Amino acid sequence: MLQILLFLSSCLHFNISLKAISFDDFLDFFEKDNKNNYNKGVISVKVSLNNQALYVLEGNKVILASHVCTGKRDSTPTGYFKVLDKQMHKRSSSYGFWVKEGKYIPSDVSGCPGPGWRYVGYPMPYAVEFSPGYYIHQGYVWPVPRSHGCIRLEWKEAERFYKLVDRGTPISIKKTQPEDKKVGKRLKQPKSYKKPDPSPFLLVSERAFNPY
């Protein structure tokens, strides 16, 4: 109620007309805007590999739908899983950069060039682990499978997904999902993959965990 009063007060201050908005619309607005209003106990996740899509459901209602980028050569595991862990500032333990005195060499963790080099894993913001070593996290969403097995989401979707799920949230990963037929058809392919890759300097810094 306090939120509504503050909103009404701000509308009056800026002389905004409220005639076209019913009180029920106000309540609906605040309910939808409150990300903590969902019943976490009935939330589930579905991933469609063929449609490269992720759906978050509250019961039978889709509350988040997004294109994703899954693993190339069928490297994303399929089946039924549960959220094992969440890390907002996760770095890869397998792929990243070897760093020394302002030099950066992309490599896996086993490719140390020599003494004095340190390994910095590739950033995986808003990482949600669903199987040991496999995560749903922020990353460029290509129109084809391209990751090493993880599932990538755009920044905004990754942040919202991270907030919607908890440890134990069920996740189904299959070739197709029932939601593909209706919800999946309306999804628009992100264009972020067309952007130049961020610089290694940015990726090894803490700035990598902010939208770039």
PDB file of C-alpha atoms in Angstrom:
ATOM      1  CA  MET A   1       0.000   0.000   0.000  1.00  0.00           C
ATOM      2  CA  LEU A   2       2.882   2.361   0.777  1.00  0.00           C
ATOM      3  CA  GLN A   3       4.233   1.758  -2.741  1.00  0.00           C
ATOM      4  CA  ILE A   4       0.879   2.712  -4.250  1.00  0.00           C
ATOM      5  CA  LEU A   5       0.645   5.900  -2.185  1.00  0.00           C
ATOM      6  CA  LEU A   6       4.156   6.916  -3.195  1.00  0.00           C
ATOM      7  CA  PHE A   7       3.367   6.200  -6.840  1.00  0.00           C
ATOM      8  CA  LEU A   8       0.146   8.235  -6.648  1.00  0.00           C
ATOM      9  CA  SER A   9       2.017  11.062  -4.978  1.00  0.00           C
ATOM     10  CA  SER A  10       4.642  11.109  -7.721  1.00  0.00           C
ATOM     11  CA  CYS A  11       1.935  11.080 -10.401  1.00  0.00           C
ATOM     12  CA  LEU A  12       0.223  14.090  -8.824  1.00  0.00           C
ATOM     13  CA  HIS A  13       3.550  15.886  -8.527  1.00  0.00           C
ATOM     14  CA  PHE A  14       4.210  15.461 -12.240  1.00  0.00           C
ATOM     15  CA  ASN A  15       0.555  16.047 -13.186  1.00  0.00           C
ATOM     16  CA  ILE A  16       0.139  12.594 -14.767  1.00  0.00           C
ATOM     17  CA  SER A  17      -3.430  11.567 -15.559  1.00  0.00           C
ATOM     18  CA  LEU A  18      -4.640   8.390 -13.848  1.00  0.00           C
ATOM     19  CA  LYS A  19      -8.075   8.222 -15.458  1.00  0.00           C
ATOM     20  CA  ALA A  20      -7.163   5.421 -17.876  1.00  0.00           C
ATOM     21  CA  ILE A  21      -5.768   3.147 -15.144  1.00  0.00           C
ATOM     22  CA  SER A  22      -8.040   1.198 -12.821  1.00  0.00           C
ATOM     23  CA  PHE A  23      -7.163   0.305  -9.249  1.00  0.00           C
ATOM     24  CA  ASP A  24      -6.948  -3.355 -10.288  1.00  0.00           C
ATOM     25  CA  ASP A  25      -4.399  -2.336 -12.915  1.00  0.00           C
ATOM     26  CA  PHE A  26      -2.364  -0.674 -10.181  1.00  0.00           C
ATOM     27  CA  LEU A  27      -2.351  -3.847  -8.115  1.00  0.00           C
ATOM     28  CA  ASP A  28      -1.462  -5.947 -11.146  1.00  0.00           C
ATOM     29  CA  PHE A  29       1.414  -3.570 -11.968  1.00  0.00           C
ATOM     30  CA  PHE A  30       2.958  -3.830  -8.525  1.00  0.00           C
ATOM     31  CA  GLU A  31       2.483  -7.595  -8.355  1.00  0.00           C
ATOM     32  CA  LYS A  32       4.228  -8.128 -11.689  1.00  0.00           C
ATOM     33  CA  ASP A  33       6.993  -5.696 -10.801  1.00  0.00           C
ATOM     34  CA  ASN A  34       7.740  -7.464  -7.528  1.00  0.00           C
ATOM     35  CA  LYS A  35      10.201 -10.216  -8.448  1.00  0.00           C
ATOM     36  CA  ASN A  36       9.859 -11.765  -4.973  1.00  0.00           C
ATOM     37  CA  ASN A  37       6.122 -12.238  -5.371  1.00  0.00           C
ATOM     38  CA  TYR A  38       6.467 -15.618  -7.091  1.00  0.00           C
ATOM     39  CA  ASN A  39       5.875 -18.870  -5.254  1.00  0.00           C
ATOM     40  CA  LYS A  40       9.380 -20.348  -5.303  1.00  0.00           C
ATOM     41  CA  GLY A  41       7.995 -23.709  -4.222  1.00  0.00           C
ATOM     42  CA  VAL A  42       6.307 -24.323  -7.586  1.00  0.00           C
ATOM     43  CA  ILE A  43       8.908 -22.805  -9.904  1.00  0.00           C
ATOM     44  CA  SER A  44      10.530 -25.101 -12.463  1.00  0.00           C
ATOM     45  CA  VAL A  45      12.829 -24.666 -15.453  1.00  0.00           C
ATOM     46  CA  LYS A  46      12.683 -26.194 -18.918  1.00  0.00           C
ATOM     47  CA  VAL A  47      15.368 -25.973 -21.603  1.00  0.00           C
ATOM     48  CA  SER A  48      14.724 -26.850 -25.241  1.00  0.00           C
ATOM     49  CA  LEU A  49      17.884 -27.747 -27.157  1.00  0.00           C
ATOM     50  CA  ASN A  50      16.242 -27.776 -30.584  1.00  0.00           C
ATOM     51  CA  ASN A  51      14.639 -24.379 -30.031  1.00  0.00           C
ATOM     52  CA  GLN A  52      17.605 -22.995 -28.062  1.00  0.00           C
ATOM     53  CA  ALA A  53      15.177 -21.688 -25.469  1.00  0.00           C
ATOM     54  CA  LEU A  54      14.726 -21.589 -21.706  1.00  0.00           C
ATOM     55  CA  TYR A  55      11.395 -21.346 -19.915  1.00  0.00           C
ATOM     56  CA  VAL A  56      10.809 -20.645 -16.229  1.00  0.00           C
ATOM     57  CA  LEU A  57       7.388 -21.688 -15.003  1.00  0.00           C
ATOM     58  CA  GLU A  58       5.433 -20.890 -11.872  1.00  0.00           C
ATOM     59  CA  GLY A  59       3.214 -23.935 -11.820  1.00  0.00           C
ATOM     60  CA  ASN A  60       1.958 -24.085 -15.413  1.00  0.00           C
ATOM     61  CA  LYS A  61       2.476 -20.377 -16.139  1.00  0.00           C
ATOM     62  CA  VAL A  62       5.562 -19.228 -18.056  1.00  0.00           C
ATOM     63  CA  ILE A  63       7.068 -16.261 -16.191  1.00  0.00           C
ATOM     64  CA  LEU A  64      10.341 -16.048 -18.119  1.00  0.00           C
ATOM     65  CA  ALA A  65      11.167 -17.176 -21.650  1.00  0.00           C
ATOM     66  CA  SER A  66      14.430 -16.501 -23.409  1.00  0.00           C
ATOM     67  CA  HIS A  67      16.686 -17.675 -26.183  1.00  0.00           C
ATOM     68  CA  VAL A  68      19.804 -19.416 -24.922  1.00  0.00           C
ATOM     69  CA  CYS A  69      23.042 -20.749 -26.348  1.00  0.00           C
ATOM     70  CA  THR A  70      23.766 -24.363 -25.416  1.00  0.00           C
ATOM     71  CA  GLY A  71      26.757 -26.647 -25.941  1.00  0.00           C
ATOM     72  CA  LYS A  72      28.156 -27.463 -29.348  1.00  0.00           C
ATOM     73  CA  ARG A  73      28.307 -31.105 -30.442  1.00  0.00           C
ATOM     74  CA  ASP A  74      25.567 -32.065 -27.950  1.00  0.00           C
ATOM     75  CA  SER A  75      27.833 -31.245 -24.997  1.00  0.00           C
ATOM     76  CA  THR A  76      24.972 -29.960 -22.822  1.00  0.00           C
ATOM     77  CA  PRO A  77      23.680 -32.870 -20.718  1.00  0.00           C
ATOM     78  CA  THR A  78      20.029 -33.826 -21.074  1.00  0.00           C
ATOM     79  CA  GLY A  79      17.662 -35.159 -18.456  1.00  0.00           C
ATOM     80  CA  TYR A  80      16.211 -34.005 -15.157  1.00  0.00           C
ATOM     81  CA  PHE A  81      18.302 -31.959 -12.755  1.00  0.00           C
ATOM     82  CA  LYS A  82      18.042 -29.648  -9.767  1.00  0.00           C
ATOM     83  CA  VAL A  83      19.850 -26.409  -8.993  1.00  0.00           C
ATOM     84  CA  LEU A  84      22.941 -27.418  -7.027  1.00  0.00           C
ATOM     85  CA  ASP A  85      24.490 -24.034  -6.342  1.00  0.00           C
ATOM     86  CA  LYS A  86      24.427 -20.345  -7.277  1.00  0.00           C
ATOM     87  CA  GLN A  87      27.381 -17.959  -7.629  1.00  0.00           C
ATOM     88  CA  MET A  88      26.898 -14.393  -8.780  1.00  0.00           C
ATOM     89  CA  HIS A  89      30.614 -13.893  -9.544  1.00  0.00           C
ATOM     90  CA  LYS A  90      31.704 -17.276 -10.851  1.00  0.00           C
ATOM     91  CA  ARG A  91      34.819 -17.853 -12.975  1.00  0.00           C
ATOM     92  CA  SER A  92      35.479 -20.901 -15.111  1.00  0.00           C
ATOM     93  CA  SER A  93      37.848 -23.462 -13.653  1.00  0.00           C
ATOM     94  CA  SER A  94      38.540 -24.856 -17.135  1.00  0.00           C
ATOM     95  CA  TYR A  95      38.748 -22.004 -19.658  1.00  0.00           C
ATOM     96  CA  GLY A  96      40.206 -18.532 -19.351  1.00  0.00           C
ATOM     97  CA  PHE A  97      43.473 -16.631 -19.643  1.00  0.00           C
ATOM     98  CA  TRP A  98      47.039 -16.972 -18.483  1.00  0.00           C
ATOM     99  CA  VAL A  99      48.133 -13.526 -17.330  1.00  0.00           C
ATOM    100  CA  LYS A 100      51.583 -12.039 -16.774  1.00  0.00           C
ATOM    101  CA  GLU A 101      52.733  -8.408 -16.761  1.00  0.00           C
ATOM    102  CA  GLY A 102      49.937  -7.137 -18.983  1.00  0.00           C
ATOM    103  CA  LYS A 103      50.050 -10.100 -21.350  1.00  0.00           C
ATOM    104  CA  TYR A 104      47.038 -12.362 -21.840  1.00  0.00           C
ATOM    105  CA  ILE A 105      47.022 -15.814 -23.439  1.00  0.00           C
ATOM    106  CA  PRO A 106      43.628 -17.496 -23.976  1.00  0.00           C
ATOM    107  CA  SER A 107      43.922 -21.117 -22.917  1.00  0.00           C
ATOM    108  CA  ASP A 108      42.515 -23.841 -20.736  1.00  0.00           C
ATOM    109  CA  VAL A 109      43.700 -24.319 -17.182  1.00  0.00           C
ATOM    110  CA  SER A 110      46.270 -26.948 -18.198  1.00  0.00           C
ATOM    111  CA  GLY A 111      48.109 -24.720 -20.671  1.00  0.00           C
ATOM    112  CA  CYS A 112      50.431 -22.735 -18.393  1.00  0.00           C
ATOM    113  CA  PRO A 113      53.076 -21.015 -20.572  1.00  0.00           C
ATOM    114  CA  GLY A 114      55.712 -21.042 -17.839  1.00  0.00           C
ATOM    115  CA  PRO A 115      56.827 -19.561 -14.507  1.00  0.00           C
ATOM    116  CA  GLY A 116      55.224 -16.318 -13.358  1.00  0.00           C
ATOM    117  CA  TRP A 117      51.954 -16.760 -15.217  1.00  0.00           C
ATOM    118  CA  ARG A 118      48.664 -16.897 -13.312  1.00  0.00           C
ATOM    119  CA  TYR A 119      45.375 -18.356 -14.468  1.00  0.00           C
ATOM    120  CA  VAL A 120      42.184 -16.241 -14.481  1.00  0.00           C
ATOM    121  CA  GLY A 121      39.019 -18.097 -15.441  1.00  0.00           C
ATOM    122  CA  TYR A 122      36.547 -16.764 -17.958  1.00  0.00           C
ATOM    123  CA  PRO A 123      33.757 -14.805 -16.204  1.00  0.00           C
ATOM    124  CA  MET A 124      30.409 -16.561 -15.760  1.00  0.00           C
ATOM    125  CA  PRO A 125      28.111 -13.962 -14.134  1.00  0.00           C
ATOM    126  CA  TYR A 126      24.921 -15.170 -12.439  1.00  0.00           C
ATOM    127  CA  ALA A 127      26.047 -18.795 -12.570  1.00  0.00           C
ATOM    128  CA  VAL A 128      23.489 -21.446 -11.622  1.00  0.00           C
ATOM    129  CA  GLU A 129      24.935 -24.964 -11.404  1.00  0.00           C
ATOM    130  CA  PHE A 130      22.567 -27.742 -12.483  1.00  0.00           C
ATOM    131  CA  SER A 131      25.056 -30.616 -12.830  1.00  0.00           C
ATOM    132  CA  PRO A 132      28.661 -30.817 -11.582  1.00  0.00           C
ATOM    133  CA  GLY A 133      30.665 -28.451 -13.790  1.00  0.00           C
ATOM    134  CA  TYR A 134      27.657 -27.309 -15.855  1.00  0.00           C
ATOM    135  CA  TYR A 135      26.052 -23.910 -15.373  1.00  0.00           C
ATOM    136  CA  ILE A 136      23.361 -21.612 -16.697  1.00  0.00           C
ATOM    137  CA  HIS A 137      25.008 -18.175 -16.787  1.00  0.00           C
ATOM    138  CA  GLN A 138      25.377 -14.887 -18.647  1.00  0.00           C
ATOM    139  CA  GLY A 139      27.124 -14.970 -21.989  1.00  0.00           C
ATOM    140  CA  TYR A 140      26.745 -14.135 -25.656  1.00  0.00           C
ATOM    141  CA  VAL A 141      23.714 -15.923 -27.088  1.00  0.00           C
ATOM    142  CA  TRP A 142      24.539 -17.155 -30.566  1.00  0.00           C
ATOM    143  CA  PRO A 143      21.794 -18.516 -32.858  1.00  0.00           C
ATOM    144  CA  VAL A 144      23.512 -21.933 -32.833  1.00  0.00           C
ATOM    145  CA  PRO A 145      24.968 -24.097 -30.035  1.00  0.00           C
ATOM    146  CA  ARG A 146      28.427 -22.729 -29.291  1.00  0.00           C
ATOM    147  CA  SER A 147      29.374 -23.219 -25.624  1.00  0.00           C
ATOM    148  CA  HIS A 148      31.422 -26.016 -24.051  1.00  0.00           C
ATOM    149  CA  GLY A 149      28.269 -27.401 -22.442  1.00  0.00           C
ATOM    150  CA  CYS A 150      26.983 -24.573 -20.273  1.00  0.00           C
ATOM    151  CA  ILE A 151      23.796 -22.685 -21.129  1.00  0.00           C
ATOM    152  CA  ARG A 152      24.163 -18.966 -21.803  1.00  0.00           C
ATOM    153  CA  LEU A 153      21.618 -16.205 -21.232  1.00  0.00           C
ATOM    154  CA  GLU A 154      21.669 -12.495 -22.028  1.00  0.00           C
ATOM    155  CA  TRP A 155      22.503 -10.103 -19.155  1.00  0.00           C
ATOM    156  CA  LYS A 156      18.968  -9.117 -18.118  1.00  0.00           C
ATOM    157  CA  GLU A 157      17.595 -12.626 -18.478  1.00  0.00           C
ATOM    158  CA  ALA A 158      20.537 -14.128 -16.588  1.00  0.00           C
ATOM    159  CA  GLU A 159      20.026 -11.737 -13.688  1.00  0.00           C
ATOM    160  CA  ARG A 160      16.296 -12.401 -13.515  1.00  0.00           C
ATOM    161  CA  PHE A 161      16.761 -16.162 -13.854  1.00  0.00           C
ATOM    162  CA  TYR A 162      19.300 -16.095 -11.026  1.00  0.00           C
ATOM    163  CA  LYS A 163      16.763 -14.389  -8.756  1.00  0.00           C
ATOM    164  CA  LEU A 164      13.898 -16.724  -9.667  1.00  0.00           C
ATOM    165  CA  VAL A 165      15.583 -20.043  -8.872  1.00  0.00           C
ATOM    166  CA  ASP A 166      16.963 -21.498  -5.658  1.00  0.00           C
ATOM    167  CA  ARG A 167      18.834 -24.624  -4.694  1.00  0.00           C
ATOM    168  CA  GLY A 168      16.588 -27.553  -5.460  1.00  0.00           C
ATOM    169  CA  THR A 169      14.627 -25.880  -8.274  1.00  0.00           C
ATOM    170  CA  PRO A 170      13.918 -28.635 -10.851  1.00  0.00           C
ATOM    171  CA  ILE A 171      15.389 -28.275 -14.348  1.00  0.00           C
ATOM    172  CA  SER A 172      14.379 -30.339 -17.377  1.00  0.00           C
ATOM    173  CA  ILE A 173      16.697 -30.299 -20.405  1.00  0.00           C
ATOM    174  CA  LYS A 174      15.347 -32.045 -23.496  1.00  0.00           C
ATOM    175  CA  LYS A 175      15.476 -31.812 -27.267  1.00  0.00           C
ATOM    176  CA  THR A 176      12.020 -30.230 -27.287  1.00  0.00           C
ATOM    177  CA  GLN A 177       9.581 -28.832 -24.730  1.00  0.00           C
ATOM    178  CA  PRO A 178       5.790 -28.306 -24.955  1.00  0.00           C
ATOM    179  CA  GLU A 179       6.332 -24.539 -24.601  1.00  0.00           C
ATOM    180  CA  ASP A 180       8.185 -24.460 -27.941  1.00  0.00           C
ATOM    181  CA  LYS A 181       4.930 -24.514 -29.912  1.00  0.00           C
ATOM    182  CA  LYS A 182       3.511 -21.265 -28.555  1.00  0.00           C
ATOM    183  CA  VAL A 183       5.877 -19.304 -26.338  1.00  0.00           C
ATOM    184  CA  GLY A 184       9.015 -20.404 -28.154  1.00  0.00           C
ATOM    185  CA  LYS A 185       7.757 -19.197 -31.515  1.00  0.00           C
ATOM    186  CA  ARG A 186       7.539 -15.606 -30.256  1.00  0.00           C
ATOM    187  CA  LEU A 187      11.098 -15.346 -28.977  1.00  0.00           C
ATOM    188  CA  LYS A 188      13.404 -12.913 -30.764  1.00  0.00           C
ATOM    189  CA  GLN A 189      17.009 -13.869 -31.356  1.00  0.00           C
ATOM    190  CA  PRO A 190      19.420 -11.581 -29.453  1.00  0.00           C
ATOM    191  CA  LYS A 191      22.035  -9.750 -31.511  1.00  0.00           C
ATOM    192  CA  SER A 192      24.757  -9.443 -28.882  1.00  0.00           C
ATOM    193  CA  TYR A 193      26.815 -12.174 -30.542  1.00  0.00           C
ATOM    194  CA  LYS A 194      27.545  -9.736 -33.365  1.00  0.00           C
ATOM    195  CA  LYS A 195      29.443  -7.446 -31.009  1.00  0.00           C
ATOM    196  CA  PRO A 196      33.246  -7.654 -30.847  1.00  0.00           C
ATOM    197  CA  ASP A 197      34.551  -9.852 -28.059  1.00  0.00           C
ATOM    198  CA  PRO A 198      35.359  -7.914 -24.878  1.00  0.00           C
ATOM    199  CA  SER A 199      39.057  -7.277 -24.343  1.00  0.00           C
ATOM    200  CA  PRO A 200      41.049  -9.719 -22.181  1.00  0.00           C
ATOM    201  CA  PHE A 201      41.863  -6.752 -19.925  1.00  0.00           C
ATOM    202  CA  LEU A 202      38.151  -6.390 -19.145  1.00  0.00           C
ATOM    203  CA  LEU A 203      37.474 -10.114 -18.856  1.00  0.00           C
ATOM    204  CA  VAL A 204      40.149 -10.726 -16.222  1.00  0.00           C
ATOM    205  CA  SER A 205      38.984  -7.748 -14.139  1.00  0.00           C
ATOM    206  CA  GLU A 206      36.013  -7.414 -11.801  1.00  0.00           C
ATOM    207  CA  ARG A 207      34.368  -5.193 -14.418  1.00  0.00           C
ATOM    208  CA  ALA A 208      33.522  -8.410 -16.259  1.00  0.00           C
ATOM    209  CA  PHE A 209      30.684  -8.927 -13.783  1.00  0.00           C
ATOM    210  CA  ASN A 210      28.928  -5.736 -14.881  1.00  0.00           C
ATOM    211  CA  PRO A 211      27.048  -5.372 -18.190  1.00  0.00           C
ATOM    212  CA  TYR A 212      29.492  -4.532 -20.989  1.00  0.00           C
TER     213      TYR A 212
END
